[in-house]
Structure formats: structure tokens, C-alpha cells
Amino acid sequence: MPRHKPKTGRSQHDSHSSRRGADKAVTGSSSNEETTVKEKENPLAWKLISSSQMSDLEPLTVDLAQKALAEILQLKQYEHSMKEGILLDYYVSGFLWAKEQTFTILQISAFMTLLNVILENINDKHLPLLDNLKELSKLMTEVSQSSSDITRGVEFFTVDQSKAIINYMKISVFQHYRLYEFLFHHTPDLKILDTQLEVEVIKSADPFPSPLEESLSWDIYSSYILQQPTEEAEPEVVQETEEEMEVKDSTTEDALACYNMDDVTSMLSQVTGEMLSNIQNEISEKLQKQEEAFTTRINKLKKP
């Protein structure tokens, strides 16, 4: 019996050690899986735009997102530079399209990095169209989910999302590939238009500016050309007429004050008599002339 006790203890020790080994193996396998999962994360995420910047961009409106992307991408002269304006429009359009596709923040960040990589292939590497298409296909393979690889989670693009991205890249970049090549590899000619303008400044000493057409001084303009308001002239005219009427009334009253009724009657009868006598004389002269004319005619008729 004493011989069997050590054997039993040895077997228990072996069992405990085997369990520890099994636990270590399980722990090691789980850590290896975590390492594999970490290695399987989206390789394009947070390359161009960080997580904090993407969180700030996601709820912004179009105008605010455009200003924020201009600061992040260092495109501060987009309002004056045609090249920076085109690039900013390229990124803003891609960002808004990704939001419409209901991508996650991580997926939007990966998509923005994809847009940047395609442009860098045109600008830095001078890749032709077919080679850049191959690079896009290779990148989409790395960031898309597949049925054979179960370690890729929601941070990767699904098959439908990948197809939508390829179609978008086709109509946004590859359809206008030569234009982007021209944008990066050709410097447009700058034409500076210079125009000299002569501006006449009005003196501020006078209360009103002198007329520019006649070039007259203010004294001559105000004395002979400037029309006075009619509202001020009318009361003066009325006032003058009233004064004249008062003078006339006063002179009339003074002239008749020294005559009585009999004097007026005698004066009127005298004036009337003179007028009637003159008329009577004219009538008598005319009658006399007519009488003489008739007498001459009668005498001519009596002669045989």
C-alpha cells in the first residue's frame, strides 16, 4: 500500500500539470486568435482622417463639412486655386456619398483613404489607367469581406458595398482620368489683367457736390442754375399782392374822401353831356351828307 501512494500522487501531479498545459495551450491559442483578428483589421482605416476628426465630421452639414475637410487636408486656398478647389470637391463628394450609403465611421475613413491612394497613384506614381485599376482591385480585395475568411468583421466592406464603391470610382475618377492627369502634370498659363482707373473725388467743403457735366463752381451753380423751392416763393407773391391791394384801397379812399354826392352827380352829368353832344354832332354831319347826296340825285332825274 505505501508503494501505491506515491504512484497516486505522481498521477495527480501529472494530471494537474497536463491541465495547466492545456490551459496554457488554450490561452495561447486565444491570444493567437486575438493577434490574428488585430492583424485582420481594415488596413485603410484612420490613415487619412483620424477617428476623432471623423467623429466631428460625420454630423456636419455640407458647407461645414467642406470647411472642415479643407482644414484637415490643408487645402486652404480652395476659393482661389482651381487645383485645390477641384481636389476639395473630389473629397467632399466622396464623403457625402459614403454617408448616403450608411457606411460606419470606420468604413467612411477607409473609403476616404482609398480616394487619396487613387489620386496619389496619378500624382506621384504617374500610373496609367489600367495599372491604377489593378491597384484599386487589389485594395478592394484587402478591405472587403469574403465567405472563406470569417475573421473579417463589420469594419470591412460587404460584397454589395464593394461593388458600389467600384462603380462610384468608375464615374468619379476613372471616367475623367485624363482630366486628373492634366490637373496634376500640367501647369495652366496665368494671365494677369491690369486695368487702370481714374476716380474723381468730390471735395467735401461744399454742402452739395458741384455738377460734373458743366464743371461749374458752386457759386455760379447756386446763383443761376439751382432752382429754388416753389413752396417758399408762393407766400412772398401772395404777400406782395396783398400789400398792393391795401395801397390801392387806401389811395381810392383818399381820392373820394373830398367829394360829396352832389359833386359826383354834377361831374357825371357833365361827362355824359359832353359825350352825347359829340355823338349828336357826328350824327348831324352824316345826315347832312346823305341829304346832299339825295338832292343831287333828284336834280339829275328832273333834267330832260
Tab-separated table of N, CA, C and O in Angstrom, residues 140-210:
chain	number	residue	atom	x	y	z
A	140	MET	N	-9.361	46.743	-52.893
A	140	MET	CA	-10.702	46.281	-52.554
A	140	MET	C	-10.681	44.842	-52.068
A	140	MET	O	-11.503	44.436	-51.237
A	141	THR	N	-9.763	44.046	-52.552
A	141	THR	CA	-9.630	42.676	-52.052
A	141	THR	C	-9.188	42.666	-50.597
A	141	THR	O	-9.636	41.830	-49.799
A	142	GLU	N	-8.340	43.621	-50.213
A	142	GLU	CA	-7.841	43.670	-48.841
A	142	GLU	C	-8.886	44.198	-47.855
A	142	GLU	O	-8.840	43.847	-46.675
A	143	VAL	N	-9.802	45.020	-48.301
A	143	VAL	CA	-10.740	45.653	-47.365
A	143	VAL	C	-12.160	45.126	-47.505
A	143	VAL	O	-13.077	45.678	-46.907
A	144	SER	N	-12.361	44.080	-48.272
A	144	SER	CA	-13.703	43.537	-48.462
A	144	SER	C	-13.835	42.205	-47.738
A	144	SER	O	-12.867	41.460	-47.554
A	145	GLN	N	-15.069	41.895	-47.334
A	145	GLN	CA	-15.359	40.623	-46.689
A	145	GLN	C	-15.435	39.519	-47.734
A	145	GLN	O	-15.745	39.757	-48.893
A	146	SER	N	-15.180	38.305	-47.261
A	146	SER	CA	-15.298	37.135	-48.140
A	146	SER	C	-15.880	35.993	-47.330
A	146	SER	O	-15.747	35.930	-46.102
A	147	SER	N	-16.523	35.066	-48.019
A	147	SER	CA	-17.156	33.934	-47.323
A	147	SER	C	-16.133	32.971	-46.748
A	147	SER	O	-16.400	32.262	-45.765
A	148	SER	N	-14.944	32.930	-47.293
A	148	SER	CA	-13.932	31.995	-46.801
A	148	SER	C	-13.221	32.491	-45.545
A	148	SER	O	-12.741	31.703	-44.742
A	149	ASP	N	-13.138	33.823	-45.362
A	149	ASP	CA	-12.437	34.402	-44.215
A	149	ASP	C	-13.461	34.908	-43.217
A	149	ASP	O	-14.131	35.921	-43.442
A	150	ILE	N	-13.605	34.204	-42.078
A	150	ILE	CA	-14.617	34.557	-41.070
A	150	ILE	C	-14.079	35.545	-40.057
A	150	ILE	O	-14.825	36.023	-39.186
A	151	THR	N	-12.795	35.860	-40.115
A	151	THR	CA	-12.225	36.768	-39.124
A	151	THR	C	-12.503	38.226	-39.438
A	151	THR	O	-12.332	39.093	-38.583
A	152	ARG	N	-12.921	38.547	-40.646
A	152	ARG	CA	-13.210	39.932	-41.008
A	152	ARG	C	-14.616	40.301	-40.552
A	152	ARG	O	-15.587	39.643	-40.902
A	153	GLY	N	-14.689	41.410	-39.773
A	153	GLY	CA	-15.969	41.816	-39.213
A	153	GLY	C	-16.619	42.926	-40.005
A	153	GLY	O	-16.377	43.120	-41.199
A	154	VAL	N	-17.450	43.719	-39.281
A	154	VAL	CA	-18.233	44.759	-39.939
A	154	VAL	C	-17.376	45.934	-40.389
A	154	VAL	O	-17.848	46.788	-41.138
A	155	GLU	N	-16.110	45.990	-39.887
A	155	GLU	CA	-15.266	47.089	-40.336
A	155	GLU	C	-14.832	46.934	-41.783
A	155	GLU	O	-14.317	47.861	-42.385
A	156	PHE	N	-15.026	45.782	-42.357
A	156	PHE	CA	-14.718	45.558	-43.764
A	156	PHE	C	-15.981	45.758	-44.604
A	156	PHE	O	-17.107	45.678	-44.108
A	157	PHE	N	-15.799	46.005	-45.875
A	157	PHE	CA	-16.916	46.247	-46.771
A	157	PHE	C	-17.516	44.927	-47.227
A	157	PHE	O	-16.798	43.962	-47.491
A	158	THR	N	-18.829	44.904	-47.339
A	158	THR	CA	-19.505	43.731	-47.873
A	158	THR	C	-19.330	43.691	-49.396
A	158	THR	O	-18.793	44.617	-50.005
A	159	VAL	N	-19.829	42.622	-49.971
A	159	VAL	CA	-19.701	42.468	-51.425
A	159	VAL	C	-20.492	43.552	-52.151
A	159	VAL	O	-20.006	44.163	-53.123
A	160	ASP	N	-21.706	43.836	-51.674
A	160	ASP	CA	-22.520	44.878	-52.307
A	160	ASP	C	-21.881	46.258	-52.138
A	160	ASP	O	-21.897	47.082	-53.069
A	161	GLN	N	-21.341	46.505	-50.939
A	161	GLN	CA	-20.677	47.782	-50.721
A	161	GLN	C	-19.439	47.930	-51.615
A	161	GLN	O	-19.169	49.004	-52.147
A	162	SER	N	-18.718	46.858	-51.798
A	162	SER	CA	-17.533	46.897	-52.658
A	162	SER	C	-17.920	47.193	-54.104
A	162	SER	O	-17.245	47.962	-54.804
A	163	LYS	N	-19.002	46.577	-54.566
A	163	LYS	CA	-19.466	46.845	-55.934
A	163	LYS	C	-19.870	48.314	-56.078
A	163	LYS	O	-19.570	48.945	-57.108
A	164	ALA	N	-20.570	48.849	-55.061
A	164	ALA	CA	-20.976	50.254	-55.119
A	164	ALA	C	-19.762	51.177	-55.144
A	164	ALA	O	-19.740	52.186	-55.866
A	165	ILE	N	-18.720	50.847	-54.375
A	165	ILE	CA	-17.507	51.672	-54.353
A	165	ILE	C	-16.813	51.652	-55.707
A	165	ILE	O	-16.358	52.678	-56.219
A	166	ILE	N	-16.730	50.478	-56.317
A	166	ILE	CA	-16.080	50.374	-57.627
A	166	ILE	C	-16.846	51.174	-58.678
A	166	ILE	O	-16.250	51.871	-59.508
A	167	ASN	N	-18.187	51.108	-58.633
A	167	ASN	CA	-18.984	51.897	-59.582
A	167	ASN	C	-18.798	53.391	-59.354
A	167	ASN	O	-18.718	54.181	-60.309
A	168	TYR	N	-18.711	53.784	-58.081
A	168	TYR	CA	-18.501	55.211	-57.794
A	168	TYR	C	-17.129	55.672	-58.280
A	168	TYR	O	-17.004	56.755	-58.865
A	169	MET	N	-16.111	54.880	-58.041
A	169	MET	CA	-14.773	55.240	-58.511
A	169	MET	C	-14.717	55.311	-60.035
A	169	MET	O	-13.982	56.113	-60.610
A	170	LYS	N	-15.524	54.485	-60.671
A	170	LYS	CA	-15.544	54.481	-62.132
A	170	LYS	C	-16.093	55.792	-62.678
A	170	LYS	O	-15.509	56.388	-63.599
A	171	ILE	N	-17.205	56.291	-62.104
A	171	ILE	CA	-17.830	57.502	-62.653
A	171	ILE	C	-17.190	58.776	-62.126
A	171	ILE	O	-17.330	59.840	-62.735
A	172	SER	N	-16.486	58.707	-61.006
A	172	SER	CA	-15.915	59.919	-60.424
A	172	SER	C	-14.465	60.149	-60.835
A	172	SER	O	-14.065	61.286	-61.083
A	173	VAL	N	-13.660	59.092	-60.911
A	173	VAL	CA	-12.228	59.250	-61.192
A	173	VAL	C	-11.871	58.709	-62.567
A	173	VAL	O	-11.354	59.434	-63.429
A	174	PHE	N	-12.130	57.433	-62.789
A	174	PHE	CA	-11.616	56.776	-63.986
A	174	PHE	C	-12.299	57.259	-65.266
A	174	PHE	O	-11.705	57.210	-66.343
A	175	GLN	N	-13.529	57.728	-65.144
A	175	GLN	CA	-14.198	58.271	-66.322
A	175	GLN	C	-13.566	59.598	-66.758
A	175	GLN	O	-13.635	59.974	-67.928
A	176	HIS	N	-12.941	60.312	-65.824
A	176	HIS	CA	-12.287	61.595	-66.107
A	176	HIS	C	-10.783	61.496	-65.806
A	176	HIS	O	-10.180	62.442	-65.301
A	177	TYR	N	-10.203	60.366	-66.130
A	177	TYR	CA	-8.824	60.096	-65.737
A	177	TYR	C	-7.849	61.071	-66.398
A	177	TYR	O	-6.916	61.565	-65.749
A	178	ARG	N	-8.044	61.390	-67.652
A	178	ARG	CA	-7.124	62.285	-68.352
A	178	ARG	C	-7.210	63.710	-67.804
A	178	ARG	O	-6.214	64.450	-67.812
A	179	LEU	N	-8.386	64.071	-67.339
A	179	LEU	CA	-8.511	65.396	-66.737
A	179	LEU	C	-7.715	65.486	-65.441
A	179	LEU	O	-7.071	66.512	-65.167
A	180	TYR	N	-7.755	64.427	-64.636
A	180	TYR	CA	-6.960	64.434	-63.402
A	180	TYR	C	-5.464	64.401	-63.720
A	180	TYR	O	-4.659	65.023	-63.004
A	181	GLU	N	-5.069	63.695	-64.758
A	181	GLU	CA	-3.667	63.718	-65.163
A	181	GLU	C	-3.252	65.124	-65.591
A	181	GLU	O	-2.153	65.595	-65.254
A	182	PHE	N	-4.101	65.791	-66.324
A	182	PHE	CA	-3.806	67.160	-66.728
A	182	PHE	C	-3.735	68.087	-65.517
A	182	PHE	O	-2.910	69.005	-65.475
A	183	LEU	N	-4.605	67.845	-64.534
A	183	LEU	CA	-4.608	68.683	-63.331
A	183	LEU	C	-3.292	68.591	-62.575
A	183	LEU	O	-2.765	69.603	-62.082
A	184	PHE	N	-2.725	67.378	-62.478
A	184	PHE	CA	-1.516	67.180	-61.681
A	184	PHE	C	-0.232	67.456	-62.463
A	184	PHE	O	0.761	67.895	-61.873
A	185	HIS	N	-0.223	67.226	-63.760
A	185	HIS	CA	1.024	67.232	-64.506
A	185	HIS	C	1.159	68.390	-65.487
A	185	HIS	O	2.150	68.458	-66.210
A	186	HIS	N	0.163	69.295	-65.534
A	186	HIS	CA	0.258	70.438	-66.425
A	186	HIS	C	-0.045	71.708	-65.635
A	186	HIS	O	-1.027	71.755	-64.876
A	187	THR	N	0.793	72.688	-65.809
A	187	THR	CA	0.607	73.969	-65.127
A	187	THR	C	-0.122	74.919	-66.070
A	187	THR	O	0.374	75.210	-67.172
A	188	PRO	N	-1.280	75.403	-65.700
A	188	PRO	CA	-2.013	76.308	-66.603
A	188	PRO	C	-1.314	77.657	-66.704
A	188	PRO	O	-0.609	78.099	-65.791
A	189	ASP	N	-1.506	78.296	-67.854
A	189	ASP	CA	-0.940	79.623	-68.068
A	189	ASP	C	-1.701	80.652	-67.240
A	189	ASP	O	-2.943	80.636	-67.168
A	190	LEU	N	-0.946	81.536	-66.619
A	190	LEU	CA	-1.540	82.583	-65.795
A	190	LEU	C	-1.578	83.878	-66.591
A	190	LEU	O	-0.570	84.314	-67.140
A	191	LYS	N	-2.736	84.466	-66.669
A	191	LYS	CA	-2.917	85.745	-67.338
A	191	LYS	C	-3.338	86.781	-66.309
A	191	LYS	O	-4.380	86.641	-65.668
A	192	ILE	N	-2.508	87.791	-66.167
A	192	ILE	CA	-2.791	88.850	-65.205
A	192	ILE	C	-3.353	90.041	-65.978
A	192	ILE	O	-2.701	90.600	-66.855
A	193	LEU	N	-4.554	90.403	-65.676
A	193	LEU	CA	-5.224	91.525	-66.330
A	193	LEU	C	-5.092	92.751	-65.441
A	193	LEU	O	-5.500	92.747	-64.276
A	194	ASP	N	-4.492	93.803	-66.002
A	194	ASP	CA	-4.259	95.038	-65.255
A	194	ASP	C	-5.102	96.145	-65.875
A	194	ASP	O	-5.045	96.382	-67.088
A	195	THR	N	-5.874	96.801	-65.072
A	195	THR	CA	-6.730	97.893	-65.539
A	195	THR	C	-6.509	99.100	-64.648
A	195	THR	O	-6.569	98.992	-63.415
A	196	GLN	N	-6.239	100.243	-65.283
A	196	GLN	CA	-6.036	101.480	-64.535
A	196	GLN	C	-7.309	102.303	-64.580
A	196	GLN	O	-7.877	102.544	-65.645
A	197	LEU	N	-7.743	102.724	-63.436
A	197	LEU	CA	-8.957	103.508	-63.312
A	197	LEU	C	-8.629	104.844	-62.671
A	197	LEU	O	-7.873	104.909	-61.692
A	198	GLU	N	-9.170	105.911	-63.232
A	198	GLU	CA	-9.031	107.242	-62.655
A	198	GLU	C	-10.358	107.631	-62.008
A	198	GLU	O	-11.394	107.685	-62.675
A	199	VAL	N	-10.308	107.919	-60.746
A	199	VAL	CA	-11.511	108.224	-59.977
A	199	VAL	C	-11.433	109.669	-59.507
A	199	VAL	O	-10.434	110.080	-58.915
A	200	GLU	N	-12.465	110.450	-59.795
A	200	GLU	CA	-12.533	111.825	-59.334
A	200	GLU	C	-13.210	111.873	-57.972
A	200	GLU	O	-14.314	111.357	-57.799
A	201	VAL	N	-12.547	112.514	-57.044
A	201	VAL	CA	-13.054	112.612	-55.678
A	201	VAL	C	-13.669	113.980	-55.477
A	201	VAL	O	-13.059	115.009	-55.806
A	202	ILE	N	-14.865	114.033	-54.959
A	202	ILE	CA	-15.578	115.288	-54.745
A	202	ILE	C	-15.072	115.946	-53.466
A	202	ILE	O	-14.884	115.289	-52.444
A	203	LYS	N	-14.877	117.249	-53.533
A	203	LYS	CA	-14.469	117.967	-52.333
A	203	LYS	C	-15.614	117.994	-51.326
A	203	LYS	O	-16.765	118.187	-51.680
A	204	SER	N	-15.251	117.859	-50.085
A	204	SER	CA	-16.259	117.820	-49.019
A	204	SER	C	-16.534	119.174	-48.405
A	204	SER	O	-17.296	119.285	-47.461
A	205	ALA	N	-15.909	120.269	-48.925
A	205	ALA	CA	-16.104	121.591	-48.321
A	205	ALA	C	-17.484	122.148	-48.644
A	205	ALA	O	-18.132	122.772	-47.805
A	206	ASP	N	-17.945	121.955	-49.878
A	206	ASP	CA	-19.251	122.495	-50.270
A	206	ASP	C	-20.373	121.662	-49.685
A	206	ASP	O	-20.242	120.453	-49.483
A	207	PRO	N	-21.516	122.278	-49.436
A	207	PRO	CA	-22.650	121.492	-48.887
A	207	PRO	C	-23.189	120.485	-49.880
A	207	PRO	O	-23.675	119.446	-49.499
A	208	PHE	N	-23.095	120.802	-51.183
A	208	PHE	CA	-23.551	119.882	-52.216
A	208	PHE	C	-22.456	119.736	-53.263
A	208	PHE	O	-21.708	120.696	-53.515
A	209	PRO	N	-22.340	118.597	-53.899
A	209	PRO	CA	-21.296	118.422	-54.920
A	209	PRO	C	-21.597	119.259	-56.164
A	209	PRO	O	-22.745	119.405	-56.566
A	210	SER	N	-20.548	119.804	-56.748
A	210	SER	CA	-20.707	120.575	-57.974
A	210	SER	C	-21.071	119.646	-59.119
A	210	SER	O	-20.666	118.484	-59.140
